[in-house]
Short mmCIF file of C-alpha atoms in Angstrom, two decimals:
data_model
loop_
_atom_site.label_atom_id
_atom_site.label_comp_id
_atom_site.label_asym_id
_atom_site.label_seq_id
_atom_site.Cartn_x
_atom_site.Cartn_y
_atom_site.Cartn_z
CA ALA P 1 120.53 95.75 104.40
CA LEU P 2 118.16 92.85 105.06
CA VAL P 3 115.54 94.27 102.69
CA ALA P 4 118.19 94.88 100.01
CA GLY P 5 119.58 91.36 100.37
CA LEU P 6 116.14 89.82 100.10
CA GLY P 7 115.43 91.97 97.05
CA PHE P 8 118.38 90.53 95.14
CA ALA P 9 117.35 87.01 96.03
CA ALA P 10 113.68 87.54 95.18
CA ASN P 11 111.90 87.18 91.90
CA ALA P 12 112.61 90.16 89.61
CA GLN P 13 109.03 90.66 88.44
CA THR P 14 107.30 93.98 89.04
CA GLU P 15 104.99 93.54 92.02
CA GLY P 16 102.96 96.69 91.27
CA ALA P 17 101.13 95.42 88.19
CA VAL P 18 98.31 93.70 90.12
CA ASN P 19 95.40 94.55 92.41
CA LYS P 20 95.93 93.09 95.88
CA ILE P 21 94.95 93.15 99.52
CA SER P 22 97.49 92.82 102.31
CA VAL P 23 97.05 92.25 106.05
CA GLY P 24 99.64 92.28 108.77
CA PRO P 25 101.01 93.68 112.00
CA ASP P 26 102.15 97.29 112.48
CA PHE P 27 104.66 98.59 115.01
CA LEU P 28 105.26 102.25 115.86
CA LEU P 29 108.22 103.72 117.73
CA PRO P 30 107.64 107.35 118.87
CA ILE P 31 110.45 109.73 117.94
CA GLY P 32 111.25 113.40 118.52
CA ASP P 33 110.78 115.72 121.46
CA ASN P 34 107.00 115.45 121.59
CA THR P 35 106.26 111.78 122.30
CA ASN P 36 103.52 112.63 124.84
CA GLY P 37 104.72 109.84 127.14
CA LEU P 38 104.28 107.06 124.56
CA ALA P 39 106.63 104.07 124.56
CA LEU P 40 105.42 101.89 121.67
CA GLY P 41 102.50 101.36 119.33
CA PHE P 42 101.37 98.01 117.99
CA GLY P 43 98.39 96.68 116.08
CA GLY P 44 97.40 95.60 112.61
CA SER P 45 96.14 96.90 109.31
CA ALA P 46 94.60 95.94 106.01
CA MET P 47 95.59 97.66 102.77
CA GLY P 48 94.04 97.52 99.34
CA GLU P 49 96.15 98.28 96.26
CA PHE P 50 94.51 99.10 92.96
CA ASN P 51 96.66 99.21 89.85
CA VAL P 52 96.26 102.36 87.72
CA ALA P 53 99.47 102.22 85.64
CA LYS P 54 102.29 99.74 85.02
CA SER P 55 104.10 100.48 88.31
CA LEU P 56 101.60 102.68 90.13
CA ASN P 57 98.91 101.56 92.58
CA LEU P 58 96.41 103.64 94.53
CA THR P 59 96.08 102.52 98.15
CA VAL P 60 93.50 102.53 100.93
CA ASN P 61 94.56 101.52 104.42
CA ALA P 62 92.67 100.94 107.69
CA GLY P 63 93.77 99.46 110.98
CA TYR P 64 93.86 99.64 114.74
CA LEU P 65 96.82 100.63 116.92
CA SER P 66 97.27 100.39 120.67
CA LEU P 67 99.68 102.98 122.07
CA ALA P 68 101.48 101.97 125.25
CA PRO P 69 102.56 104.63 127.76
CA GLU P 70 106.12 104.98 129.02
CA LYS P 71 106.92 102.96 132.15
CA GLU P 72 106.77 106.00 134.46
CA LEU P 73 103.20 106.80 133.34
CA LYS P 74 102.17 103.14 133.43
CA ASP P 75 103.37 102.99 137.06
CA LEU P 76 101.02 105.93 137.77
CA GLY P 77 98.07 104.01 136.32
CA ALA P 78 98.11 105.12 132.67
CA THR P 79 96.67 102.58 130.23
CA ASN P 80 97.05 101.96 126.51
CA SER P 81 95.30 104.32 124.09
CA GLY P 82 93.59 103.24 120.89
CA VAL P 83 93.84 104.82 117.46
CA ILE P 84 92.11 103.93 114.19
CA PRO P 85 94.21 105.19 111.26
CA LEU P 86 92.38 105.61 107.93
CA LYS P 87 94.65 106.54 105.02
CA ALA P 88 94.69 106.71 101.22
CA GLY P 89 97.57 107.30 98.85
CA ALA P 90 99.76 105.91 96.12
CA LYS P 91 102.51 103.29 95.87
CA TYR P 92 105.09 103.37 93.08
CA TYR P 93 107.22 100.28 92.31
CA PHE P 94 110.75 101.12 91.14
CA GLY P 95 111.09 98.07 88.90
CA GLY P 96 111.32 94.72 90.57
CA ASN P 97 110.35 94.56 94.21
CA PHE P 98 111.14 97.97 95.74
CA TYR P 99 108.62 100.76 96.19
CA GLY P 100 108.01 104.21 97.59
CA ALA P 101 104.60 105.23 98.88
CA GLY P 102 102.81 108.18 100.39
CA GLU P 103 99.53 108.24 102.29
CA VAL P 104 97.40 110.89 103.99
CA GLY P 105 94.27 110.57 106.10
CA ALA P 106 92.93 110.64 109.63
CA ALA P 107 93.99 109.12 112.94
CA ILE P 108 90.84 108.69 115.03
CA PHE P 109 91.53 108.45 118.77
CA THR P 110 89.16 106.04 120.55
CA GLU P 111 89.13 107.78 123.96
CA ASN P 112 86.16 110.05 124.80
CA ASN P 113 86.57 113.53 123.31
CA ALA P 114 90.12 112.77 122.11
CA GLY P 115 89.26 113.76 118.53
CA THR P 116 90.95 113.15 115.23
CA ALA P 117 94.36 114.10 113.84
CA PHE P 118 95.57 114.61 110.27
CA THR P 119 98.02 111.83 109.40
CA PHE P 120 100.71 111.55 106.73
CA ALA P 121 103.07 108.65 106.05
CA PRO P 122 105.87 108.44 103.45
CA THR P 123 107.08 104.83 103.13
CA ILE P 124 109.83 102.79 101.50
CA GLY P 125 109.69 99.03 101.23
CA ALA P 126 109.85 95.85 99.21
CA SER P 127 107.42 93.16 98.15
CA PHE P 128 108.59 89.57 97.59
CA SER P 129 106.60 86.94 95.70
CA VAL P 130 106.04 83.73 97.66
CA ALA P 131 103.51 82.09 95.31
CA ASP P 132 101.70 82.81 92.06
CA LYS P 133 99.37 85.50 93.46
CA SER P 134 100.77 86.15 96.93
CA SER P 135 103.68 88.06 98.40
CA ILE P 136 105.26 89.32 101.59
CA ASP P 137 105.33 93.12 101.90
CA LEU P 138 107.87 94.78 104.22
CA GLY P 139 107.74 98.54 104.70
CA ILE P 140 109.26 101.19 106.94
CA ARG P 141 107.70 104.62 107.25
CA TYR P 142 107.78 107.95 108.98
CA GLU P 143 104.27 108.69 110.27
CA GLY P 144 103.06 111.97 111.69
CA TRP P 145 99.77 112.78 113.44
CA SER P 146 99.02 116.52 113.54
CA LYS P 147 96.38 118.06 115.78
CA ASN P 148 96.12 121.48 117.45
CA SER P 149 99.56 122.63 116.22
CA THR P 150 101.20 119.52 117.71
CA THR P 151 102.60 116.58 115.76
CA LEU P 152 103.30 113.14 117.18
CA SER P 153 106.01 111.45 115.08
CA PHE P 154 106.72 107.75 114.67
CA ILE P 155 108.90 105.33 112.79
CA GLY P 156 106.56 102.58 111.65
CA ILE P 157 107.25 99.04 110.48
CA ARG P 158 104.71 96.87 108.65
CA ALA P 159 105.16 93.23 107.65
CA ALA P 160 102.16 91.96 105.68
CA TYR P 161 100.92 89.03 103.65
CA ALA P 162 99.44 90.17 100.32
CA PHE P 163 97.23 88.23 97.96
CA GLY P 164 96.18 89.18 94.44
CA LEU P 165 92.60 89.80 93.49
#
């Protein structure tokens, strides 16, 4: 509701018609039966958007996430785990500020011998102009990391500052 309300109050121009870079914090909330003892993920990312059609941008995304264990595991001495997600995809703006996006890539675990997982992330969100070539980008996504027939699932939230190139 908040995103929809902001969309009506924001400038009605199409945000997707420019090349831009955005940076901002990411938050992940594990969902489903297989959370592997994770309580929360937090970190940051940078995304490049490259316009290929009126409302379509190709994206590249890189970041770092710290995954916190559940309290019971933390009490037993478990520490945060690190992940470097590298993704590429496309973002389509539905006229005005709202968009849908999809990305695929790799989630590289930073612990010794932890390996890499295939990652996929469908997203919905909105981008609001705050100045001539800058905007605030708010997105919510489902993100899955698949490895060895197991998928960790998350609801992700990203709030970023974007500036045009």
